[in-house]
PDB file of C-alpha atoms in Angstrom:
ATOM      1  CA  MET A  20     175.285  39.284   0.476  1.00  0.00           C
ATOM      2  CA  LYS A  21     174.900  38.385   4.115  1.00  0.00           C
ATOM      3  CA  GLY A  22     176.963  39.943   6.835  1.00  0.00           C
ATOM      4  CA  LYS A  23     177.021  42.169   9.855  1.00  0.00           C
ATOM      5  CA  LEU A  24     177.210  45.929   9.579  1.00  0.00           C
ATOM      6  CA  LEU A  25     179.467  47.015  12.437  1.00  0.00           C
ATOM      7  CA  GLY A  26     177.627  48.828  15.172  1.00  0.00           C
ATOM      8  CA  ARG A  27     174.278  48.031  13.518  1.00  0.00           C
ATOM      9  CA  LYS A  28     171.772  45.183  13.596  1.00  0.00           C
ATOM     10  CA  MET A  29     172.250  42.040  11.532  1.00  0.00           C
ATOM     11  CA  SER A  30     171.197  42.520   7.930  1.00  0.00           C
ATOM     12  CA  ALA A  31     170.964  40.282   4.879  1.00  0.00           C
ATOM     13  CA  ASP A  32     171.021  43.267   2.545  1.00  0.00           C
ATOM     14  CA  LEU A  33     174.625  44.420   2.418  1.00  0.00           C
ATOM     15  CA  LEU A  34     177.061  45.227  -0.338  1.00  0.00           C
ATOM     16  CA  ILE A  35     180.488  44.034   0.821  1.00  0.00           C
ATOM     17  CA  SER A  36     183.816  44.889  -0.779  1.00  0.00           C
ATOM     18  CA  GLU A  37     186.814  42.651  -1.230  1.00  0.00           C
ATOM     19  CA  PHE A  38     189.585  43.057   1.333  1.00  0.00           C
ATOM     20  CA  ARG A  39     192.090  45.665   0.161  1.00  0.00           C
ATOM     21  CA  LYS A  40     195.456  46.866   1.453  1.00  0.00           C
ATOM     22  CA  PRO A  41     195.413  50.688   1.556  1.00  0.00           C
ATOM     23  CA  ARG A  42     198.785  52.323   0.938  1.00  0.00           C
ATOM     24  CA  GLN A  43     200.608  54.791   3.149  1.00  0.00           C
ATOM     25  CA  MET A  44     201.491  57.972   1.229  1.00  0.00           C
ATOM     26  CA  LEU A  45     202.063  60.395   4.103  1.00  0.00           C
ATOM     27  CA  GLY A  46     205.338  59.122   5.548  1.00  0.00           C
ATOM     28  CA  ASP A  47     207.045  62.407   4.598  1.00  0.00           C
ATOM     29  CA  GLN A  48     204.146  64.664   5.608  1.00  0.00           C
ATOM     30  CA  GLU A  49     205.124  67.842   7.449  1.00  0.00           C
ATOM     31  CA  TYR A  50     203.060  70.512   9.160  1.00  0.00           C
ATOM     32  CA  ASP A  51     204.074  73.294  11.533  1.00  0.00           C
ATOM     33  CA  GLY A  52     207.679  72.375  10.724  1.00  0.00           C
ATOM     34  CA  HIS A  53     207.634  68.812  12.085  1.00  0.00           C
ATOM     35  CA  LEU A  54     206.794  65.312  10.923  1.00  0.00           C
ATOM     36  CA  SER A  55     203.267  64.058  11.524  1.00  0.00           C
ATOM     37  CA  ILE A  56     201.832  60.937  13.166  1.00  0.00           C
ATOM     38  CA  HIS A  57     202.093  59.305   9.719  1.00  0.00           C
ATOM     39  CA  ASP A  58     205.865  59.026  10.264  1.00  0.00           C
ATOM     40  CA  ASP A  59     206.764  55.596  11.693  1.00  0.00           C
ATOM     41  CA  LYS A  60     209.163  56.918  14.352  1.00  0.00           C
ATOM     42  CA  MET A  61     206.757  59.637  15.471  1.00  0.00           C
ATOM     43  CA  ALA A  62     203.910  57.127  15.732  1.00  0.00           C
ATOM     44  CA  GLU A  63     206.125  54.722  17.708  1.00  0.00           C
ATOM     45  CA  ASP A  64     207.159  57.471  20.138  1.00  0.00           C
ATOM     46  CA  LEU A  65     203.459  58.129  20.811  1.00  0.00           C
ATOM     47  CA  GLY A  66     202.787  54.478  21.586  1.00  0.00           C
ATOM     48  CA  PHE A  67     201.181  53.389  18.309  1.00  0.00           C
ATOM     49  CA  SER A  68     202.052  50.136  16.539  1.00  0.00           C
ATOM     50  CA  GLY A  69     202.885  51.968  13.327  1.00  0.00           C
ATOM     51  CA  ALA A  70     202.177  55.049  11.271  1.00  0.00           C
ATOM     52  CA  PRO A  71     198.434  55.182  10.557  1.00  0.00           C
ATOM     53  CA  ILE A  72     196.998  55.496   7.070  1.00  0.00           C
ATOM     54  CA  GLU A  73     194.967  58.701   6.763  1.00  0.00           C
ATOM     55  CA  GLY A  74     191.249  58.093   7.380  1.00  0.00           C
ATOM     56  CA  PRO A  75     189.789  59.362   4.078  1.00  0.00           C
ATOM     57  CA  THR A  76     191.980  56.842   2.221  1.00  0.00           C
ATOM     58  CA  HIS A  77     189.297  54.301   3.148  1.00  0.00           C
ATOM     59  CA  PHE A  78     186.576  56.313   1.400  1.00  0.00           C
ATOM     60  CA  SER A  79     187.744  55.052  -2.000  1.00  0.00           C
ATOM     61  CA  GLN A  80     186.650  51.518  -1.125  1.00  0.00           C
ATOM     62  CA  PHE A  81     183.100  52.761  -0.574  1.00  0.00           C
ATOM     63  CA  VAL A  82     182.721  54.498  -3.942  1.00  0.00           C
ATOM     64  CA  PRO A  83     181.876  51.446  -6.110  1.00  0.00           C
ATOM     65  CA  LEU A  84     179.355  50.287  -3.507  1.00  0.00           C
ATOM     66  CA  LEU A  85     177.744  53.718  -3.130  1.00  0.00           C
ATOM     67  CA  HIS A  86     177.687  54.186  -6.911  1.00  0.00           C
ATOM     68  CA  GLU A  87     175.747  50.922  -7.109  1.00  0.00           C
ATOM     69  CA  VAL A  88     173.266  52.100  -4.468  1.00  0.00           C
ATOM     70  CA  PHE A  89     172.758  55.695  -5.629  1.00  0.00           C
ATOM     71  CA  GLY A  90     173.837  55.741  -9.295  1.00  0.00           C
ATOM     72  CA  ASP A  91     175.599  58.726 -10.886  1.00  0.00           C
ATOM     73  CA  GLU A  92     173.815  61.044  -8.431  1.00  0.00           C
ATOM     74  CA  TRP A  93     176.324  59.852  -5.845  1.00  0.00           C
ATOM     75  CA  PHE A  94     178.956  62.017  -7.588  1.00  0.00           C
ATOM     76  CA  THR A  95     176.721  65.097  -7.804  1.00  0.00           C
ATOM     77  CA  LYS A  96     174.992  65.212  -4.405  1.00  0.00           C
ATOM     78  CA  GLY A  97     176.277  62.336  -2.299  1.00  0.00           C
ATOM     79  CA  CYS A  98     177.338  62.660   1.335  1.00  0.00           C
ATOM     80  CA  ILE A  99     179.640  60.323   3.253  1.00  0.00           C
ATOM     81  CA  SER A 100     179.943  60.894   7.001  1.00  0.00           C
ATOM     82  CA  ALA A 101     182.293  58.773   9.115  1.00  0.00           C
ATOM     83  CA  HIS A 102     183.647  58.410  12.626  1.00  0.00           C
ATOM     84  CA  TYR A 103     187.106  56.824  12.622  1.00  0.00           C
ATOM     85  CA  GLN A 104     187.378  54.089  15.237  1.00  0.00           C
ATOM     86  CA  ASN A 105     190.755  52.347  14.887  1.00  0.00           C
ATOM     87  CA  MET A 106     193.906  53.103  12.924  1.00  0.00           C
ATOM     88  CA  VAL A 107     195.101  51.031   9.980  1.00  0.00           C
ATOM     89  CA  VAL A 108     198.795  50.594   9.167  1.00  0.00           C
ATOM     90  CA  GLU A 109     200.215  49.611   5.801  1.00  0.00           C
ATOM     91  CA  GLY A 110     199.963  45.877   5.209  1.00  0.00           C
ATOM     92  CA  GLU A 111     196.656  45.482   7.049  1.00  0.00           C
ATOM     93  CA  GLU A 112     193.589  44.567   5.024  1.00  0.00           C
ATOM     94  CA  VAL A 113     190.308  46.475   5.107  1.00  0.00           C
ATOM     95  CA  GLN A 114     186.816  45.510   3.977  1.00  0.00           C
ATOM     96  CA  THR A 115     183.900  47.938   3.578  1.00  0.00           C
ATOM     97  CA  MET A 116     180.155  47.347   3.905  1.00  0.00           C
ATOM     98  CA  VAL A 117     177.149  49.379   2.778  1.00  0.00           C
ATOM     99  CA  GLU A 118     173.428  48.744   3.159  1.00  0.00           C
ATOM    100  CA  LYS A 119     171.866  48.019  -0.223  1.00  0.00           C
ATOM    101  CA  ALA A 120     168.648  49.986   0.297  1.00  0.00           C
ATOM    102  CA  PRO A 121     168.291  53.476   1.826  1.00  0.00           C
ATOM    103  CA  ASP A 122     165.921  53.862   4.776  1.00  0.00           C
ATOM    104  CA  SER A 123     162.925  56.202   4.803  1.00  0.00           C
ATOM    105  CA  SER A 124     165.233  59.216   5.135  1.00  0.00           C
ATOM    106  CA  GLY A 125     167.264  58.147   2.083  1.00  0.00           C
ATOM    107  CA  MET A 126     170.251  57.071   4.171  1.00  0.00           C
ATOM    108  CA  VAL A 127     172.371  53.921   4.295  1.00  0.00           C
ATOM    109  CA  ALA A 128     174.683  52.822   7.082  1.00  0.00           C
ATOM    110  CA  ILE A 129     178.326  52.147   6.212  1.00  0.00           C
ATOM    111  CA  SER A 130     181.244  50.529   8.032  1.00  0.00           C
ATOM    112  CA  ALA A 131     184.739  49.177   7.528  1.00  0.00           C
ATOM    113  CA  GLN A 132     186.674  46.492   9.347  1.00  0.00           C
ATOM    114  CA  LYS A 133     190.055  44.774   9.355  1.00  0.00           C
ATOM    115  CA  ARG A 134     190.575  41.106   8.498  1.00  0.00           C
ATOM    116  CA  ASP A 135     190.336  40.175  12.213  1.00  0.00           C
ATOM    117  CA  GLY A 136     187.050  42.065  12.639  1.00  0.00           C
ATOM    118  CA  THR A 137     188.532  45.169  14.290  1.00  0.00           C
ATOM    119  CA  PRO A 138     186.276  48.124  13.375  1.00  0.00           C
ATOM    120  CA  VAL A 139     187.934  50.858  11.286  1.00  0.00           C
ATOM    121  CA  LEU A 140     185.063  53.321  10.871  1.00  0.00           C
ATOM    122  CA  THR A 141     181.306  53.613  11.114  1.00  0.00           C
ATOM    123  CA  GLY A 142     179.041  56.130   9.446  1.00  0.00           C
ATOM    124  CA  THR A 143     176.317  57.018   6.992  1.00  0.00           C
ATOM    125  CA  ALA A 144     175.882  57.861   3.314  1.00  0.00           C
ATOM    126  CA  SER A 145     172.991  59.685   1.675  1.00  0.00           C
ATOM    127  CA  LEU A 146     171.917  61.955  -1.175  1.00  0.00           C
ATOM    128  CA  GLY A 147     170.907  65.605  -1.107  1.00  0.00           C
ATOM    129  CA  PRO A 148     169.195  67.908  -1.004  1.00  0.00           C
ATOM    130  CA  ASP A 149     167.720  66.253   2.123  1.00  0.00           C
ATOM    131  CA  TYR A 150     170.751  64.424   3.456  1.00  0.00           C
ATOM    132  CA  GLY A 151     169.139  63.269   6.702  1.00  0.00           C
ATOM    133  CA  GLU A 152     170.862  63.206  10.082  1.00  0.00           C
ATOM    134  CA  THR A 153     174.389  62.116   9.256  1.00  0.00           C
ATOM    135  CA  GLU A 154     176.907  60.363  11.491  1.00  0.00           C
ATOM    136  CA  LEU A 155     178.682  63.617  12.303  1.00  0.00           C
ATOM    137  CA  ASP A 156     175.377  65.436  12.818  1.00  0.00           C
ATOM    138  CA  LYS A 157     174.538  62.919  15.541  1.00  0.00           C
ATOM    139  CA  ARG A 158     177.945  63.191  17.183  1.00  0.00           C
ATOM    140  CA  MET A 159     178.020  66.992  17.130  1.00  0.00           C
ATOM    141  CA  ALA A 160     174.549  67.122  18.706  1.00  0.00           C
ATOM    142  CA  LYS A 161     175.952  65.286  21.734  1.00  0.00           C
ATOM    143  CA  LEU A 162     178.946  67.593  22.274  1.00  0.00           C
ATOM    144  CA  ARG A 163     179.097  69.662  25.439  1.00  0.00           C
ATOM    145  CA  PRO A 164     180.995  72.960  25.619  1.00  0.00           C
ATOM    146  CA  SER A 165     184.431  72.541  27.165  1.00  0.00           C
ATOM    147  CA  SER A 166     186.006  75.042  29.540  1.00  0.00           C
ATOM    148  CA  GLN A 167     189.285  73.141  29.923  1.00  0.00           C
ATOM    149  CA  LEU A 168     190.859  73.555  26.487  1.00  0.00           C
ATOM    150  CA  VAL A 169     194.592  74.247  26.532  1.00  0.00           C
ATOM    151  CA  ILE A 170     196.033  73.422  23.107  1.00  0.00           C
ATOM    152  CA  LEU A 171     192.961  74.927  21.411  1.00  0.00           C
ATOM    153  CA  SER A 172     192.391  77.690  23.961  1.00  0.00           C
ATOM    154  CA  ASP A 173     193.031  80.449  21.401  1.00  0.00           C
ATOM    155  CA  LEU A 174     190.268  79.215  19.079  1.00  0.00           C
ATOM    156  CA  THR A 175     186.552  80.035  19.248  1.00  0.00           C
ATOM    157  CA  VAL A 176     183.408  78.521  17.769  1.00  0.00           C
ATOM    158  CA  GLY A 177     182.246  80.657  14.849  1.00  0.00           C
ATOM    159  CA  GLN A 178     185.785  81.817  14.040  1.00  0.00           C
ATOM    160  CA  LYS A 179     186.299  82.298  10.294  1.00  0.00           C
ATOM    161  CA  GLY A 180     189.490  81.571   8.405  1.00  0.00           C
ATOM    162  CA  THR A 181     191.701  84.613   7.951  1.00  0.00           C
ATOM    163  CA  GLY A 182     192.475  83.406   4.438  1.00  0.00           C
ATOM    164  CA  ASN A 183     188.815  83.325   3.361  1.00  0.00           C
ATOM    165  CA  PRO A 184     188.353  82.875   0.510  1.00  0.00           C
ATOM    166  CA  GLU A 185     191.353  80.729  -0.467  1.00  0.00           C
ATOM    167  CA  SER A 186     191.961  79.934  -4.131  1.00  0.00           C
ATOM    168  CA  VAL A 187     192.652  76.250  -4.840  1.00  0.00           C
ATOM    169  CA  ARG A 188     192.764  73.759  -7.682  1.00  0.00           C
ATOM    170  CA  MET A 189     194.049  70.252  -8.271  1.00  0.00           C
ATOM    171  CA  ASP A 190     195.720  69.348 -11.540  1.00  0.00           C
ATOM    172  CA  MET A 191     196.497  65.734 -12.381  1.00  0.00           C
ATOM    173  CA  ASP A 192     200.277  66.121 -11.922  1.00  0.00           C
ATOM    174  CA  GLN A 193     200.194  68.845  -9.263  1.00  0.00           C
ATOM    175  CA  HIS A 194     202.322  68.156  -6.161  1.00  0.00           C
ATOM    176  CA  MET A 195     200.077  68.990  -3.212  1.00  0.00           C
ATOM    177  CA  GLY A 196     202.746  70.384  -0.871  1.00  0.00           C
ATOM    178  CA  ASP A 197     204.274  69.415   2.479  1.00  0.00           C
ATOM    179  CA  MET A 198     200.921  68.346   3.916  1.00  0.00           C
ATOM    180  CA  TYR A 199     200.261  65.994   1.001  1.00  0.00           C
ATOM    181  CA  PRO A 200     203.573  65.164  -0.699  1.00  0.00           C
ATOM    182  CA  PHE A 201     202.152  63.513  -3.818  1.00  0.00           C
ATOM    183  CA  SER A 202     200.014  64.272  -6.866  1.00  0.00           C
ATOM    184  CA  ASN A 203     196.592  62.997  -7.879  1.00  0.00           C
ATOM    185  CA  LYS A 204     198.294  60.941 -10.602  1.00  0.00           C
ATOM    186  CA  GLN A 205     200.497  59.283  -7.991  1.00  0.00           C
ATOM    187  CA  LYS A 206     197.450  58.611  -5.817  1.00  0.00           C
ATOM    188  CA  LEU A 207     195.660  56.903  -8.713  1.00  0.00           C
ATOM    189  CA  GLU A 208     198.621  54.526  -9.052  1.00  0.00           C
ATOM    190  CA  LYS A 209     198.071  53.296  -5.466  1.00  0.00           C
ATOM    191  CA  ILE A 210     194.378  53.928  -4.806  1.00  0.00           C
ATOM    192  CA  THR A 211     192.482  50.961  -3.328  1.00  0.00           C
ATOM    193  CA  GLU A 212     189.546  51.277  -5.752  1.00  0.00           C
ATOM    194  CA  THR A 213     189.864  53.280  -8.948  1.00  0.00           C
ATOM    195  CA  HIS A 214     186.957  54.436 -11.104  1.00  0.00           C
ATOM    196  CA  GLU A 215     186.652  55.293 -14.776  1.00  0.00           C
ATOM    197  CA  PHE A 216     185.462  58.813 -13.846  1.00  0.00           C
ATOM    198  CA  TYR A 217     188.849  59.498 -12.162  1.00  0.00           C
ATOM    199  CA  GLU A 218     191.001  58.658 -15.148  1.00  0.00           C
ATOM    200  CA  GLY A 219     189.651  60.699 -18.045  1.00  0.00           C
ATOM    201  CA  GLU A 220     186.271  61.519 -19.517  1.00  0.00           C
ATOM    202  CA  SER A 221     183.193  61.458 -17.296  1.00  0.00           C
ATOM    203  CA  PRO A 222     179.573  62.580 -17.714  1.00  0.00           C
ATOM    204  CA  TRP A 223     180.792  66.008 -16.540  1.00  0.00           C
ATOM    205  CA  GLY A 224     183.436  66.438 -19.236  1.00  0.00           C
ATOM    206  CA  GLY A 225     186.690  65.483 -17.562  1.00  0.00           C
ATOM    207  CA  PRO A 226     188.318  63.585 -14.684  1.00  0.00           C
ATOM    208  CA  VAL A 227     186.555  63.775 -11.322  1.00  0.00           C
ATOM    209  CA  ILE A 228     188.536  64.381  -8.132  1.00  0.00           C
ATOM    210  CA  PRO A 229     188.461  61.063  -6.214  1.00  0.00           C
ATOM    211  CA  LEU A 230     186.401  61.138  -3.022  1.00  0.00           C
ATOM    212  CA  GLU A 231     189.426  60.680  -0.771  1.00  0.00           C
ATOM    213  CA  MET A 232     191.310  63.444  -2.602  1.00  0.00           C
ATOM    214  CA  ILE A 233     188.618  66.009  -1.808  1.00  0.00           C
ATOM    215  CA  SER A 234     190.076  65.956   1.696  1.00  0.00           C
ATOM    216  CA  VAL A 235     193.461  66.810   0.159  1.00  0.00           C
ATOM    217  CA  LEU A 236     191.945  69.669  -1.875  1.00  0.00           C
ATOM    218  CA  THR A 237     190.403  71.241   1.217  1.00  0.00           C
ATOM    219  CA  GLN A 238     193.286  70.571   3.603  1.00  0.00           C
ATOM    220  CA  TYR A 239     196.542  71.255   1.802  1.00  0.00           C
ATOM    221  CA  THR A 240     196.088  75.044   2.077  1.00  0.00           C
ATOM    222  CA  SER A 241     194.804  74.897   5.673  1.00  0.00           C
ATOM    223  CA  GLY A 242     197.907  76.715   6.920  1.00  0.00           C
ATOM    224  CA  ARG A 243     196.362  79.928   5.547  1.00  0.00           C
ATOM    225  CA  SER A 244     193.319  79.627   7.806  1.00  0.00           C
ATOM    226  CA  GLY A 245     194.795  81.380  10.837  1.00  0.00           C
ATOM    227  CA  PHE A 246     193.412  78.668  13.146  1.00  0.00           C
ATOM    228  CA  ARG A 247     196.552  78.527  15.265  1.00  0.00           C
ATOM    229  CA  SER A 248     196.669  76.088  18.152  1.00  0.00           C
ATOM    230  CA  ARG A 249     199.449  75.680  20.705  1.00  0.00           C
ATOM    231  CA  GLY A 250     202.253  73.356  19.750  1.00  0.00           C
ATOM    232  CA  PRO A 251     204.090  71.614  18.350  1.00  0.00           C
ATOM    233  CA  ALA A 252     201.604  68.814  18.935  1.00  0.00           C
ATOM    234  CA  ILE A 253     200.399  65.805  16.986  1.00  0.00           C
ATOM    235  CA  GLY A 254     196.914  65.575  15.555  1.00  0.00           C
ATOM    236  CA  LEU A 255     194.875  62.888  13.838  1.00  0.00           C
ATOM    237  CA  PHE A 256     191.540  62.718  12.056  1.00  0.00           C
ATOM    238  CA  ALA A 257     188.706  61.561  14.341  1.00  0.00           C
ATOM    239  CA  GLY A 258     185.824  62.047  11.928  1.00  0.00           C
ATOM    240  CA  GLN A 259     185.057  63.438   8.507  1.00  0.00           C
ATOM    241  CA  GLN A 260     182.122  64.320   6.301  1.00  0.00           C
ATOM    242  CA  ILE A 261     182.206  65.094   2.582  1.00  0.00           C
ATOM    243  CA  LYS A 262     178.957  66.442   1.155  1.00  0.00           C
ATOM    244  CA  MET A 263     178.512  67.153  -2.537  1.00  0.00           C
ATOM    245  CA  ILE A 264     175.947  69.893  -3.117  1.00  0.00           C
ATOM    246  CA  ASP A 265     176.500  70.660  -6.803  1.00  0.00           C
ATOM    247  CA  GLY A 266     179.173  68.167  -7.730  1.00  0.00           C
ATOM    248  CA  PRO A 267     181.325  66.635  -8.736  1.00  0.00           C
ATOM    249  CA  LEU A 268     184.552  68.512  -8.091  1.00  0.00           C
ATOM    250  CA  MET A 269     186.834  68.300 -11.114  1.00  0.00           C
ATOM    251  CA  ILE A 270     190.537  67.990 -11.831  1.00  0.00           C
ATOM    252  CA  GLY A 271     191.918  71.185 -13.393  1.00  0.00           C
ATOM    253  CA  LYS A 272     189.125  73.467 -12.142  1.00  0.00           C
ATOM    254  CA  ASP A 273     189.561  76.514  -9.902  1.00  0.00           C
ATOM    255  CA  TYR A 274     187.670  76.726  -6.607  1.00  0.00           C
ATOM    256  CA  LEU A 275     187.420  78.954  -3.557  1.00  0.00           C
ATOM    257  CA  LEU A 276     187.479  77.719   0.051  1.00  0.00           C
ATOM    258  CA  GLU A 277     185.817  79.287   3.081  1.00  0.00           C
ATOM    259  CA  ARG A 278     186.554  77.879   6.550  1.00  0.00           C
ATOM    260  CA  GLU A 279     184.755  78.153   9.868  1.00  0.00           C
ATOM    261  CA  ILE A 280     185.169  76.487  13.278  1.00  0.00           C
ATOM    262  CA  ILE A 281     181.787  74.983  14.103  1.00  0.00           C
ATOM    263  CA  ALA A 282     182.624  73.122  17.340  1.00  0.00           C
ATOM    264  CA  LEU A 283     185.384  72.558  19.919  1.00  0.00           C
ATOM    265  CA  SER A 284     185.505  69.576  22.262  1.00  0.00           C
ATOM    266  CA  GLU A 285     187.786  67.378  24.337  1.00  0.00           C
ATOM    267  CA  SER A 286     188.201  63.872  25.706  1.00  0.00           C
ATOM    268  CA  ARG A 287     190.571  62.391  28.265  1.00  0.00           C
ATOM    269  CA  ARG A 288     193.401  62.127  25.720  1.00  0.00           C
ATOM    270  CA  THR A 289     192.580  64.731  23.072  1.00  0.00           C
ATOM    271  CA  GLU A 290     191.331  68.207  22.263  1.00  0.00           C
ATOM    272  CA  SER A 291     189.288  68.470  19.066  1.00  0.00           C
ATOM    273  CA  ASN A 292     188.265  71.129  16.594  1.00  0.00           C
ATOM    274  CA  TRP A 293     185.478  70.692  14.076  1.00  0.00           C
ATOM    275  CA  ILE A 294     186.102  72.764  10.959  1.00  0.00           C
ATOM    276  CA  LEU A 295     183.616  73.278   8.136  1.00  0.00           C
ATOM    277  CA  THR A 296     185.146  74.058   4.744  1.00  0.00           C
ATOM    278  CA  ARG A 297     182.875  75.233   1.957  1.00  0.00           C
ATOM    279  CA  VAL A 298     184.027  74.756  -1.647  1.00  0.00           C
ATOM    280  CA  LEU A 299     182.683  77.517  -3.909  1.00  0.00           C
ATOM    281  CA  CYS A 300     182.588  78.251  -7.625  1.00  0.00           C
ATOM    282  CA  PRO A 301     184.877  81.281  -8.195  1.00  0.00           C
ATOM    283  CA  ASP A 302     182.432  83.020 -10.560  1.00  0.00           C
ATOM    284  CA  SER A 303     178.971  82.424  -9.091  1.00  0.00           C
ATOM    285  CA  LYS A 304     180.143  81.893  -5.462  1.00  0.00           C
ATOM    286  CA  GLU A 305     177.663  79.032  -5.289  1.00  0.00           C
ATOM    287  CA  VAL A 306     178.604  76.256  -2.875  1.00  0.00           C
ATOM    288  CA  LYS A 307     179.751  73.124  -4.692  1.00  0.00           C
ATOM    289  CA  ALA A 308     180.612  70.977  -1.657  1.00  0.00           C
ATOM    290  CA  GLU A 309     181.067  71.080   2.109  1.00  0.00           C
ATOM    291  CA  VAL A 310     183.623  69.185   4.178  1.00  0.00           C
ATOM    292  CA  ILE A 311     183.605  68.805   7.958  1.00  0.00           C
ATOM    293  CA  LEU A 312     186.825  67.611   9.581  1.00  0.00           C
ATOM    294  CA  ASN A 313     186.980  66.625  13.250  1.00  0.00           C
ATOM    295  CA  SER A 314     190.689  66.794  14.040  1.00  0.00           C
ATOM    296  CA  ALA A 315     191.872  65.559  17.447  1.00  0.00           C
ATOM    297  CA  THR A 316     195.161  66.717  18.980  1.00  0.00           C
ATOM    298  CA  LEU A 317     196.885  64.389  21.441  1.00  0.00           C
ATOM    299  CA  LYS A 318     197.384  66.123  24.789  1.00  0.00           C
ATOM    300  CA  ASP A 319     200.444  63.995  25.595  1.00  0.00           C
ATOM    301  CA  SER A 320     202.162  65.150  22.401  1.00  0.00           C
ATOM    302  CA  TYR A 321     202.325  68.781  23.613  1.00  0.00           C
ATOM    303  CA  ALA A 322     205.313  69.193  25.924  1.00  0.00           C
ATOM    304  CA  ASN A 323     204.007  72.375  27.591  1.00  0.00           C
ATOM    305  CA  TYR A 324     200.490  71.091  28.216  1.00  0.00           C
ATOM    306  CA  GLU A 325     200.560  71.143  32.027  1.00  0.00           C
ATOM    307  CA  ALA A 326     202.487  74.414  32.246  1.00  0.00           C
ATOM    308  CA  ASP A 327     200.106  76.155  29.853  1.00  0.00           C
ATOM    309  CA  ALA A 328     197.117  74.715  31.691  1.00  0.00           C
ATOM    310  CA  ALA A 329     198.377  76.212  34.935  1.00  0.00           C
ATOM    311  CA  ALA A 330     199.034  79.583  33.303  1.00  0.00           C
ATOM    312  CA  LEU A 331     195.502  79.561  31.862  1.00  0.00           C
ATOM    313  CA  GLY A 332     193.999  78.666  35.230  1.00  0.00           C
ATOM    314  CA  LYS A 333     192.705  75.285  33.988  1.00  0.00           C
ATOM    315  CA  ASP A 334     191.959  72.647  36.587  1.00  0.00           C
ATOM    316  CA  LEU A 335     193.110  69.409  34.958  1.00  0.00           C
ATOM    317  CA  SER A 336     191.658  67.334  37.795  1.00  0.00           C
ATOM    318  CA  ALA A 337     188.121  68.545  37.018  1.00  0.00           C
TER     319      ALA A 337
END
């Protein structure tokens, strides 16, 4: 198929999905005792056109394309790495694109766009054990240490989760809590692109956790981490990487999570933490997968931002 991979050169060698309408399933999401940006009223108060659909929801549209490029190995040692560019609200259509052939490092470029051409995300996909320099690798390499953090001022790079290791699992009918008020079964009823491996038997003996639901597995217990920022404030996902090392992750299996802050950064409007979560086998303690989440907190959503900045001796004009 011919087309343009967003942010990349013109290419005649793309796999391109149909346009799909991802569904909003986080309207009732709560964290730190308040509704999130996925609530319509909260999003409107912050100046957004509507409640955004969570970024990893778009990963499901890539799976059939990446399975075609990499085969079943995609589920065992695939890595998707994405920078989220623009929000999508329910009712908008999204199309995904993937390069057909990996480059010399074994990597393909990926992107997603809305019907009108607005970019949704850009990134990379690859296979291990040599995953290449991923989208988030490139972005983290360009980060500069920030001395002006206010909302995240109590966090430090290298800080480990106080709950390490956390015990987690995902059963098919398991409600995933206030952060993710639905089950995997409910997700499969609304998922943009399903797959036979999600529904029942797979080459690994049972249903595989969908790619977008790996984010749910690693995030729904994040309140145990001890990574406390100042608030209440509203955050959103700015980038995400899911790397299978000895996959896939399976429905109905127990896992352990270990968390670590690997970077802190800021922009004009946000303060960001970059958290690495390792998914381990409970018995062998071998790493099954790694997830990096770049979460950005909106400065304007924290009422005490200027007062706290002054108390911390931060020069906001710098």
